[in-house]
Amino acid sequence: MTKKSLFITATAIALSASVVSSAMAQRTVINTSQNNVARAIAETNAGITRAGNIAGGKVEATAAAIGNTSSIDVSRVATISNTQTNIAPVSSTLNLTAVNGAANNFKDVTATSAAIANSATIKVANTSADATGITNTQRAWGATQSRLNSNIGGVTGKVEQTSAAIGNTFSAEVSGPVGTINTYQAYWGDVSSQLNTTVNNVSGDVTGTSAAICNSGTVKATTAASINLNNTQVCNIDPSATTNALIQNVGGKVTLTTAAIGNTFSLNALPTSTLNVNSFQNNGAINVATSNLTLANVAGDIASTTAAIGNSFTISGGN
């Protein structure tokens, strides 16, 4: 990349009645288009045991199926257009048939099952005076399904489990001036998530999340003086999230979240930013969140959240 510097001496300034200088920043233009027409299937089946004389470390297990994924990270002013279309089913299954330590000799256990039709992540670190512009278009058909089935015990640290099914997800983090951000997300298909778990004998905290979301959008622009945002989200077929959990003999706290959401969008900007926001969210789906929980002998706090939400839109100021 070529950098130009303009130096004006004090003498030149004194001789000039007025001096106007401008530097056009080098702009990056990115256009992406993705079309997935075939199934995406991820499945992991695992049983892990450790004898009492083995000092245990961490266990991290992930199963992820994604129709289209786009990640853009640039360090100058940019104009970005992202288009993604997925017309096939996406399914992810993680079966941890046994994670058992004979003498509490697992340190931490992290398990994640994720099924996503379209995913786009954009990060722009712009230090020029020119404005960044972003256009995002995501469409998905077909079922998106995530399943996490586990039996976990004998853990000296923490246990974290997440089952997430998402039709379209878009995230943008922009520093510097922002022009217009246009984002459109539409999902026609069943999106469902299940977390089925048995947890026993854990010294630390236990966290479980089951989330099914049609469309999710996030924009963070906490250095822009003004932001123009146009958001459209359409959800047509039913998100469902389920948690079935038997949790006992836990030394820390237990936090369980089950959420079925049609459309959700959040904008994080400066408290003093000038905002021009147009948002349309249409949910024609039935949102179903179900939690079936049995908890016993938990030493710490217990927090359980079950939420079914059609549309959610949030504007916040800060960093």
PDB file of C-alpha atoms in Angstrom, residues 72-80 122-127 132-134 172-177 220 223:
ATOM      1  CA  ILE A  72     -14.055 -10.053   6.225  1.00  0.00           C
ATOM      2  CA  ASP A  73     -11.442  -8.133   8.234  1.00  0.00           C
ATOM      3  CA  VAL A  74      -9.873  -5.013   6.689  1.00  0.00           C
ATOM      4  CA  SER A  75      -7.847  -2.150   8.135  1.00  0.00           C
ATOM      5  CA  ARG A  76      -8.943   0.782   5.959  1.00  0.00           C
ATOM      6  CA  VAL A  77     -12.051   2.405   4.551  1.00  0.00           C
ATOM      7  CA  ALA A  78     -14.149  -0.109   2.636  1.00  0.00           C
ATOM      8  CA  THR A  79     -17.274  -0.658   0.593  1.00  0.00           C
ATOM      9  CA  ILE A  80     -18.485  -4.198   1.237  1.00  0.00           C
ATOM     10  CA  ILE A 122     -17.383  -8.025   8.967  1.00  0.00           C
ATOM     11  CA  LYS A 123     -14.744  -5.975  10.774  1.00  0.00           C
ATOM     12  CA  VAL A 124     -13.447  -2.677   9.436  1.00  0.00           C
ATOM     13  CA  ALA A 125     -10.735  -0.677  11.217  1.00  0.00           C
ATOM     14  CA  ASN A 126     -10.912   2.627   9.322  1.00  0.00           C
ATOM     15  CA  THR A 127      -8.711   5.553  10.363  1.00  0.00           C
ATOM     16  CA  THR A 132     -17.418   2.795   5.283  1.00  0.00           C
ATOM     17  CA  GLY A 133     -20.511   1.325   3.601  1.00  0.00           C
ATOM     18  CA  ILE A 134     -21.880  -2.197   4.051  1.00  0.00           C
ATOM     19  CA  ALA A 172     -20.432  -5.899  11.733  1.00  0.00           C
ATOM     20  CA  GLU A 173     -17.905  -3.995  13.836  1.00  0.00           C
ATOM     21  CA  VAL A 174     -16.802  -0.726  12.257  1.00  0.00           C
ATOM     22  CA  SER A 175     -14.439   1.924  13.538  1.00  0.00           C
ATOM     23  CA  GLY A 176     -14.168   5.343  11.928  1.00  0.00           C
ATOM     24  CA  PRO A 177     -16.879   7.113   9.924  1.00  0.00           C
ATOM     25  CA  LYS A 220     -21.172  -2.098  16.580  1.00  0.00           C
ATOM     26  CA  THR A 223     -16.684   5.802  17.007  1.00  0.00           C
TER      27      THR A 223
END
